[in-house]
Amino acid sequence: MEEKTIVEQLSEELTYSPKHACRLVEESEVATADSFCEGYKEFLNICKTERECVRYIVDAAKEKGFTEYDYDKKYSAGDKVYRINRDKSVILAVFGKKPCKDGVRIAAAHIDSPRIDLKPSPLYEDEEMALFKTHYYGGIKKYQWTAIPLSLHGVIFKADGSRVDVNIGEKDDEPKFVITDLLPHLGEEQMKRTLAGGITGEELNIVVGSRPLTNDKGGDLVKLNILKLLNEKYGITEKDFVSAELEIVPSMPVSDIGFDRSLIGGYGHDDRVCAYPAAMAAFDADSPEYTCISVLTDKEETGSDGNTGLQSSYLKYFIEDIAKAEGSEGYRVLSKSSCLSADVNAAFDPTFSSVYEKKNTSFVNRGIVVTKYTGARGKAGTSDASAEFMSFVRNVFDSADVVWQHGELGKVDAGGGGTVAKYIANLDVDVVDVGVPVLSMHSPYEVVSKLDVYMAYKGFKAYFEHK
Ligand code: MN
Ligand code: MN
């Protein structure tokens, strides 16, 4: 071997820059990552709403020996429990060898994604076409949601209180839905609009039918035909839409992206790409030192408000319950606890490089990104992880050979955003954001790297297992 020059030697010892995971791990681990992602792809194909995620994860948890949390039961090290919050959020917990009063380890991810909800009275007819009125959910670029195949998911409660589950537009033989856009030939005025106004909220109308009930004269026969079909299929009437939660999502299946199959394209990576690894890490946590909790929450995309979002008390109440069961106080447990706020960050996009600051941005394939702070402008709305906690997390990942990088959300003053981190920090818990870098975030077809998905799992697992 040639001797290293002083420059080479000092560069190696003193400088730091995150590297492509392929340069850091064995080929066998790349294969492990690829196979881990096959499970993730299946999850992403099946789970397109928060309710579907809860159902899938609870079923998988039961198979792994988790039981529904019972306040009156005494739990011991290694016991595994879940608690469902209104079918839209779920807490998974594995009791540790140490008592909860020594603190618990929390991984918090969200299972809601940007989408298009139906309005309470959605169905109308205009010139013999039937359409749904919608109200979009979360931060979307509206123009991206036109002229793509869409599916309808959700629940409807009928007059007698009985529940109907809806999932249509995913299978090959099922009809799909679409939001139409204007042809370029007649789009001259529309093309003068800004990108933000290219399609407005009230233009996000879903085409659901176009044939009349009969050839009778009379108004709204196409609408009536749709109501008849809905009544036959689901037993519902128009009034039942008022007591429903119906979500329109992209119906394109998940695919590998690239000749090398290194990436995954699909809807809802934000934040199921962290929720799935966080759930798997809880499933694989066998008798950990500290009690491990994965909380998979709803409503992050609209600000974490509401009783299924993390601004509500449901996580705090669960921790109070497990604290009381061992004769401790919930607030004491929380004060000693820590949390990885598991959410995605914006991956560097070579096509739009001007919004990123390369030294402090995450890149696909460089592992999970640790985001010390989020927020906008002068860190407004951030919880900003302490240097002490950053040191702990760095040590957890390095000691378990987790490939990780640091990053913030774009250039200073380029925009900004937030996660659930600050709401958990408000409970007096040490928190930092850790997640997977995403390309085309919040679009109908987001892109992540397989190696990063696997490193998220490895990272959450290392955090749960760290002594
Ligand atoms: Mn997110
Ligand atoms: Mn988001």
Coordinates of C-alpha atoms and ligand atoms in Angstrom, one line a residue:
M1 CA 0.0 0.0 0.0
E2 CA 1.1 3.5 -0.8
E3 CA 1.7 5.7 2.1
K4 CA -0.9 8.4 2.6
T5 CA 0.1 12.0 2.1
I6 CA -0.3 14.4 5.0
V7 CA -3.3 16.0 3.2
E8 CA -5.0 12.6 2.7
Q9 CA -4.3 11.6 6.3
L10 CA -5.6 14.9 7.8
S11 CA -8.6 14.9 5.6
E12 CA -9.5 11.5 6.7
E13 CA -9.0 12.3 10.4
L14 CA -10.4 15.8 10.6
T15 CA -13.1 16.4 8.0
Y16 CA -16.7 15.1 7.9
S17 CA -19.1 14.5 5.1
P18 CA -21.9 11.9 4.9
K19 CA -21.4 9.2 2.2
H20 CA -23.5 7.0 0.0
A21 CA -24.6 4.0 2.0
C22 CA -23.2 1.7 -0.7
R23 CA -19.7 3.0 0.1
L24 CA -20.2 2.2 3.8
V25 CA -22.0 -1.2 4.0
E26 CA -21.3 -4.7 2.8
E27 CA -23.1 -5.9 -0.3
S28 CA -25.0 -8.4 1.8
E29 CA -26.5 -5.5 3.8
V30 CA -27.7 -3.9 0.5
A31 CA -29.5 -7.1 -0.2
T32 CA -31.0 -7.1 3.3
A33 CA -32.2 -3.6 2.7
D34 CA -33.8 -4.6 -0.7
S35 CA -35.7 -7.5 0.9
F36 CA -36.8 -5.4 3.9
C37 CA -38.3 -3.0 1.4
E38 CA -40.4 -5.7 -0.3
G39 CA -42.5 -5.8 3.0
Y40 CA -42.6 -2.0 3.0
K41 CA -43.9 -1.9 -0.6
E42 CA -46.7 -4.3 0.3
F43 CA -47.7 -2.2 3.3
L44 CA -47.7 0.9 1.1
N45 CA -49.9 -0.7 -1.5
I46 CA -52.4 -1.8 1.0
C47 CA -52.4 1.1 3.5
K48 CA -53.4 4.4 1.9
T49 CA -55.3 5.9 4.8
E50 CA -54.7 6.2 8.5
R51 CA -57.5 3.8 9.3
E52 CA -56.0 1.2 6.9
C53 CA -52.6 1.6 8.5
V54 CA -54.0 1.1 12.0
R55 CA -55.8 -2.1 10.9
Y56 CA -52.7 -3.5 9.1
I57 CA -50.3 -2.7 12.0
V58 CA -52.7 -4.0 14.7
D59 CA -53.2 -7.3 12.8
A60 CA -49.4 -7.6 12.3
A61 CA -48.9 -6.7 16.0
K62 CA -51.3 -9.4 17.2
E63 CA -49.3 -12.0 15.1
K64 CA -46.2 -10.8 17.0
G65 CA -47.8 -11.4 20.3
F66 CA -49.1 -7.9 21.1
T67 CA -52.3 -7.7 23.1
E68 CA -54.7 -4.8 23.7
Y69 CA -53.5 -2.7 26.6
D70 CA -55.6 -3.4 29.8
Y71 CA -55.3 -0.8 32.5
D72 CA -56.1 -3.4 35.2
K73 CA -53.5 -5.9 34.1
K74 CA -50.0 -6.0 35.5
Y75 CA -47.3 -6.1 32.9
S76 CA -43.7 -7.3 33.1
A77 CA -40.5 -7.0 31.0
G78 CA -41.0 -8.2 27.5
D79 CA -44.8 -7.9 27.4
K80 CA -46.1 -6.3 24.2
V81 CA -49.3 -4.2 24.0
Y82 CA -51.1 -1.9 21.7
R83 CA -53.7 0.8 22.2
I84 CA -55.9 2.1 19.4
N85 CA -57.1 5.6 19.4
R86 CA -60.4 6.0 17.4
D87 CA -59.2 3.7 14.6
K88 CA -56.9 6.4 13.4
S89 CA -53.8 6.3 15.6
V90 CA -52.1 3.4 17.4
I91 CA -49.6 3.0 20.2
L92 CA -47.3 -0.1 20.3
A93 CA -45.4 -0.7 23.5
V94 CA -42.9 -3.3 24.6
F95 CA -42.2 -3.2 28.4
G96 CA -38.5 -2.9 29.3
K97 CA -36.5 -4.5 32.1
K98 CA -36.1 -1.1 33.8
P99 CA -39.2 0.5 35.4
C100 CA -40.9 3.3 33.4
K101 CA -39.8 5.8 36.0
D102 CA -36.3 5.6 34.4
G103 CA -37.9 6.9 31.2
V104 CA -39.3 5.4 28.1
R105 CA -38.0 5.5 24.4
I106 CA -40.6 6.8 22.0
A107 CA -40.5 6.7 18.1
A108 CA -43.3 8.9 16.8
A109 CA -44.4 8.7 13.1
H110 CA -47.6 9.8 11.3
I111 CA -49.8 7.6 9.2
D112 CA -51.9 10.4 7.6
S113 CA -50.8 11.7 4.2
P114 CA -51.8 14.6 2.0
R115 CA -54.9 13.7 0.0
I116 CA -58.3 14.9 -1.1
D117 CA -61.3 14.5 1.2
L118 CA -65.0 14.5 0.0
K119 CA -67.1 17.3 1.3
P120 CA -70.1 16.3 3.6
S121 CA -72.5 16.6 0.6
P122 CA -70.3 15.8 -2.3
L123 CA -72.5 14.4 -5.1
Y124 CA -73.8 16.6 -7.9
E125 CA -74.7 16.5 -11.6
D126 CA -73.7 19.1 -14.2
E127 CA -74.8 18.6 -17.8
E128 CA -75.2 14.8 -17.4
M129 CA -71.9 14.2 -15.6
A130 CA -71.9 13.2 -12.0
L131 CA -69.1 14.6 -9.8
F132 CA -67.9 14.8 -6.2
K133 CA -67.0 18.1 -4.5
T134 CA -63.9 17.8 -2.4
H135 CA -61.8 19.6 0.2
Y136 CA -58.1 18.9 0.1
Y137 CA -56.2 17.7 3.2
G138 CA -52.6 18.8 3.9
G139 CA -50.2 20.7 1.8
I140 CA -50.6 19.7 -1.9
K141 CA -49.7 21.2 -5.2
K142 CA -53.2 20.9 -6.6
Y143 CA -52.2 20.8 -10.2
Q144 CA -50.4 17.5 -9.5
W145 CA -53.7 15.7 -8.7
T146 CA -55.4 16.1 -12.0
A147 CA -55.5 13.6 -14.9
I148 CA -54.2 10.7 -12.7
P149 CA -56.1 7.6 -11.6
L150 CA -57.6 8.0 -8.2
S151 CA -59.3 5.6 -5.7
L152 CA -61.8 6.1 -2.9
H153 CA -61.2 4.9 0.6
G154 CA -63.0 5.4 3.9
V155 CA -66.0 4.7 6.1
I156 CA -69.7 5.6 6.0
F157 CA -72.1 5.3 8.9
K158 CA -75.7 4.7 7.9
A159 CA -78.8 6.0 9.6
D160 CA -79.0 3.0 11.8
G161 CA -75.4 3.6 13.0
S162 CA -74.0 0.6 11.1
R163 CA -70.6 1.0 9.4
V164 CA -69.6 0.4 5.8
D165 CA -66.0 0.3 4.7
V166 CA -65.2 1.7 1.3
N167 CA -62.1 0.8 -0.8
I168 CA -62.6 1.1 -4.5
G169 CA -60.3 1.8 -7.4
E170 CA -57.2 -0.2 -6.3
K171 CA -57.8 -3.5 -8.0
D172 CA -57.4 -3.9 -11.8
D173 CA -61.0 -4.8 -12.4
E174 CA -62.4 -1.9 -10.3
P175 CA -63.3 1.5 -11.7
K176 CA -61.1 4.4 -10.8
F177 CA -61.9 8.2 -10.6
V178 CA -60.3 11.3 -12.0
I179 CA -60.0 15.0 -11.7
T180 CA -60.1 16.5 -15.2
D181 CA -57.8 19.3 -16.5
L182 CA -58.2 21.7 -19.4
L183 CA -56.7 20.8 -22.7
P184 CA -53.8 23.0 -23.8
H185 CA -55.7 24.2 -26.8
L186 CA -58.2 26.0 -24.6
G187 CA -55.8 26.6 -21.7
E188 CA -54.4 30.0 -22.8
E189 CA -56.0 31.9 -19.9
Q190 CA -55.4 29.1 -17.4
M191 CA -51.7 28.9 -18.4
K192 CA -51.4 32.6 -17.3
R193 CA -52.3 31.6 -13.7
T194 CA -49.5 31.0 -11.2
L195 CA -48.6 27.4 -10.5
A196 CA -50.3 27.7 -7.1
G197 CA -53.5 28.8 -8.8
G198 CA -53.3 26.6 -11.9
I199 CA -56.0 24.4 -10.3
T200 CA -58.0 25.9 -7.5
G201 CA -59.6 24.1 -4.5
E202 CA -63.1 24.3 -6.0
E203 CA -61.8 22.9 -9.3
L204 CA -60.7 19.6 -7.6
N205 CA -63.9 17.9 -8.7
I206 CA -64.0 14.1 -9.1
V207 CA -65.7 12.5 -12.1
V208 CA -67.8 9.6 -10.8
G209 CA -70.3 8.8 -13.6
S210 CA -72.0 9.9 -16.9
R211 CA -75.0 7.6 -17.7
P212 CA -78.6 8.5 -16.7
L213 CA -80.8 6.1 -14.7
T214 CA -83.3 5.8 -17.6
N215 CA -84.1 7.6 -20.8
D216 CA -86.9 9.4 -18.8
K217 CA -87.1 13.1 -18.9
G218 CA -86.2 14.9 -15.7
G219 CA -83.3 16.4 -13.9
D220 CA -80.3 14.8 -12.3
L221 CA -80.8 11.3 -13.7
V222 CA -77.1 10.6 -13.9
K223 CA -76.8 11.6 -10.2
L224 CA -79.8 9.4 -9.4
N225 CA -78.2 6.5 -11.2
I226 CA -75.0 6.9 -9.1
L227 CA -77.1 7.0 -5.9
K228 CA -78.9 3.8 -7.1
L229 CA -75.5 2.1 -7.7
L230 CA -74.2 3.2 -4.3
N231 CA -77.3 2.0 -2.6
E232 CA -77.0 -1.4 -4.3
K233 CA -73.3 -1.7 -3.4
Y234 CA -73.1 -0.1 0.0
G235 CA -76.7 0.2 1.2
I236 CA -76.4 4.0 1.6
T237 CA -78.5 7.0 0.7
E238 CA -77.3 10.6 -0.1
K239 CA -77.7 11.7 3.5
D240 CA -75.2 9.1 4.7
F241 CA -72.3 11.1 3.1
V242 CA -72.8 13.5 6.1
S243 CA -71.7 10.8 8.5
A244 CA -68.7 9.5 6.4
E245 CA -65.0 10.0 6.1
L246 CA -64.1 9.4 2.4
E247 CA -60.6 10.0 1.1
I248 CA -59.5 10.3 -2.5
V249 CA -55.9 9.0 -3.0
P250 CA -53.8 8.1 -6.0
S251 CA -54.4 4.6 -7.2
M252 CA -51.0 4.0 -8.9
P253 CA -49.3 0.9 -7.5
V254 CA -45.9 1.2 -5.8
S255 CA -43.0 0.5 -8.1
D256 CA -39.2 0.2 -8.1
I257 CA -37.6 3.2 -9.8
G258 CA -34.5 3.2 -11.9
F259 CA -32.6 0.6 -13.9
D260 CA -30.8 -0.4 -10.7
R261 CA -34.1 -0.6 -8.7
S262 CA -32.5 1.5 -6.0
L263 CA -35.6 3.7 -5.4
I264 CA -39.2 3.2 -4.6
G265 CA -42.0 5.4 -6.2
G266 CA -45.4 5.5 -4.5
Y267 CA -48.1 7.4 -2.7
G268 CA -47.8 8.2 1.0
H269 CA -44.1 7.7 1.8
D270 CA -44.6 10.8 4.0
D271 CA -44.8 9.4 6.6
R272 CA -45.5 5.7 6.2
V273 CA -41.8 5.3 5.3
C274 CA -41.1 6.1 8.9
A275 CA -44.2 4.5 10.4
Y276 CA -43.5 1.1 8.9
P277 CA -39.9 0.9 10.2
A278 CA -41.0 2.3 13.6
A279 CA -43.6 -0.5 13.9
M280 CA -41.1 -3.2 12.7
A281 CA -38.6 -2.0 15.3
A282 CA -41.2 -2.3 18.0
F283 CA -42.1 -5.8 16.7
D284 CA -38.5 -6.8 16.9
A285 CA -37.8 -5.3 20.3
D286 CA -37.4 -8.4 22.5
S287 CA -37.0 -7.6 26.2
P288 CA -35.4 -4.2 25.8
E289 CA -33.8 -2.3 28.8
Y290 CA -36.2 0.6 28.5
T291 CA -39.8 0.4 27.7
C292 CA -40.2 1.1 23.9
I293 CA -43.1 2.9 22.4
S294 CA -43.9 3.4 18.7
V295 CA -46.8 5.9 18.3
L296 CA -48.3 6.0 14.8
T297 CA -50.4 9.1 14.8
D298 CA -53.0 10.9 12.7
K299 CA -53.5 14.6 11.6
E300 CA -49.8 15.6 11.4
E301 CA -50.4 16.9 7.9
T302 CA -53.0 19.4 9.2
G303 CA -51.0 20.5 12.3
S304 CA -51.5 17.7 14.7
D305 CA -54.8 19.1 16.1
G306 CA -57.8 17.0 16.9
N307 CA -58.1 14.0 19.3
T308 CA -56.2 11.7 17.0
G309 CA -53.3 14.1 16.5
L310 CA -50.3 14.5 18.8
Q311 CA -51.4 17.8 20.2
S312 CA -54.1 15.8 22.0
S313 CA -53.4 13.9 25.3
Y314 CA -53.7 10.4 24.1
L315 CA -50.0 9.6 24.2
K316 CA -49.6 11.4 27.6
Y317 CA -52.6 9.4 29.0
F318 CA -51.1 6.1 27.9
I319 CA -47.9 7.0 29.6
E320 CA -49.8 8.1 32.7
D321 CA -51.5 4.7 32.7
I322 CA -48.4 2.6 32.5
A323 CA -46.7 4.9 35.1
K324 CA -49.6 4.6 37.6
A325 CA -49.6 0.8 37.1
E326 CA -46.1 0.7 38.5
G327 CA -46.8 3.2 41.2
S328 CA -45.1 6.2 39.5
E329 CA -46.3 9.5 38.1
G330 CA -46.8 10.1 34.4
Y331 CA -45.0 13.4 34.4
R332 CA -42.0 11.9 36.1
V333 CA -41.8 9.2 33.4
L334 CA -42.1 11.8 30.6
S335 CA -39.4 14.0 32.1
K336 CA -36.9 11.2 31.9
S337 CA -38.0 10.0 28.4
S338 CA -36.7 10.6 24.9
C339 CA -38.2 10.5 21.5
L340 CA -37.2 10.1 17.9
S341 CA -39.8 12.1 16.0
A342 CA -39.8 9.9 12.9
D343 CA -40.7 12.0 9.9
V344 CA -39.4 12.6 6.4
N345 CA -37.2 15.4 5.2
A346 CA -36.7 16.9 1.7
A347 CA -34.0 15.1 -0.2
F348 CA -31.7 17.2 -2.4
D349 CA -33.1 17.3 -5.9
P350 CA -30.5 18.1 -8.6
T351 CA -33.2 19.6 -10.8
F352 CA -34.2 22.2 -8.1
S353 CA -30.8 22.6 -6.4
S354 CA -31.3 26.4 -5.8
V355 CA -33.5 25.8 -2.7
Y356 CA -31.0 23.6 -0.9
E357 CA -27.8 24.4 1.0
K358 CA -25.7 21.5 0.1
K359 CA -23.6 21.3 3.3
N360 CA -26.8 21.0 5.4
T361 CA -29.2 19.1 3.3
S362 CA -30.1 15.4 3.2
F363 CA -29.5 13.3 0.1
V364 CA -31.1 10.0 -1.0
N365 CA -28.9 6.9 -0.2
R366 CA -26.9 8.6 2.5
G367 CA -29.0 7.0 5.3
I368 CA -31.5 8.4 7.7
V369 CA -31.4 12.1 8.2
V370 CA -31.2 13.6 11.7
T371 CA -32.8 17.1 11.7
K372 CA -31.8 19.0 14.7
Y373 CA -34.4 21.7 14.2
T374 CA -37.3 22.5 11.9
G375 CA -39.4 25.6 11.7
A376 CA -39.4 28.7 9.4
R377 CA -37.5 32.0 9.2
G378 CA -35.6 32.4 12.5
K379 CA -36.4 28.8 13.6
A380 CA -40.0 29.9 14.4
G381 CA -42.0 26.9 15.8
T382 CA -39.0 24.6 16.4
S383 CA -38.2 22.5 19.4
D384 CA -34.4 22.4 18.5
A385 CA -32.8 19.3 19.9
S386 CA -30.1 19.9 22.5
A387 CA -26.5 19.3 21.8
E388 CA -26.6 16.7 24.7
F389 CA -29.4 14.8 23.0
M390 CA -27.8 15.0 19.6
S391 CA -24.7 13.5 21.1
F392 CA -26.7 10.6 22.5
V393 CA -28.4 9.9 19.2
R394 CA -25.2 10.2 17.2
N395 CA -23.7 7.7 19.6
V396 CA -26.7 5.3 19.3
F397 CA -26.4 5.3 15.5
D398 CA -22.6 5.1 15.3
S399 CA -22.4 2.2 17.7
A400 CA -24.9 0.2 15.7
D401 CA -23.4 1.0 12.3
V402 CA -26.5 2.9 11.2
V403 CA -25.8 5.0 8.1
W404 CA -27.1 8.5 8.9
Q405 CA -26.7 12.1 7.8
H406 CA -27.7 15.5 9.1
G407 CA -29.9 18.0 7.3
E408 CA -32.3 20.8 7.5
L409 CA -35.3 21.6 5.4
G410 CA -33.8 23.7 2.5
K411 CA -32.0 27.0 2.6
V412 CA -32.6 29.5 5.4
D413 CA -35.7 31.6 4.5
A414 CA -36.5 29.3 1.5
G415 CA -39.6 28.1 3.3
G416 CA -39.9 25.7 6.2
G417 CA -42.1 23.2 8.0
G418 CA -42.6 21.3 11.2
T419 CA -43.3 17.9 12.6
V420 CA -44.8 16.4 15.8
A421 CA -41.4 17.0 17.5
K422 CA -42.5 20.2 19.3
Y423 CA -45.7 18.7 20.7
I424 CA -43.8 15.8 22.3
A425 CA -41.1 18.2 23.5
N426 CA -43.9 20.2 25.2
L427 CA -44.4 17.1 27.4
D428 CA -40.8 17.7 28.8
V429 CA -39.3 14.9 26.6
D430 CA -36.0 15.2 24.7
V431 CA -36.8 15.0 21.0
V432 CA -35.1 15.1 17.6
D433 CA -36.4 14.5 14.1
V434 CA -35.0 11.4 12.4
G435 CA -36.4 10.1 9.1
V436 CA -36.1 9.2 5.5
P437 CA -35.2 11.8 2.8
V438 CA -38.0 12.0 0.2
L439 CA -38.1 13.4 -3.4
S440 CA -41.3 15.0 -4.7
M441 CA -42.7 15.1 -1.2
H442 CA -46.5 15.6 -0.9
S443 CA -47.0 14.7 -4.6
P444 CA -49.2 11.8 -5.6
Y445 CA -46.0 9.8 -6.4
E446 CA -43.2 10.3 -3.9
V447 CA -39.7 8.7 -4.2
V448 CA -37.4 7.3 -1.5
S449 CA -34.3 5.2 -1.4
K450 CA -34.4 1.5 -0.3
L451 CA -31.2 1.9 1.7
D452 CA -32.6 4.8 3.6
V453 CA -35.8 3.0 4.4
Y454 CA -33.8 0.1 5.8
M455 CA -31.5 2.5 7.8
A456 CA -34.6 4.0 9.4
Y457 CA -35.6 0.5 10.7
K458 CA -32.0 -0.1 11.8
G459 CA -31.9 3.3 13.5
F460 CA -35.2 2.9 15.4
K461 CA -34.1 -0.6 16.4
A462 CA -30.7 0.6 17.7
Y463 CA -32.5 3.3 19.7
F464 CA -34.8 0.8 21.3
E465 CA -32.0 -1.6 22.0
H466 CA -29.4 0.9 23.3
K467 CA -28.5 0.3 26.9
Ligands
MN1 MN -44.4 14.1 7.5
MN2 MN -45.8 16.0 5.2

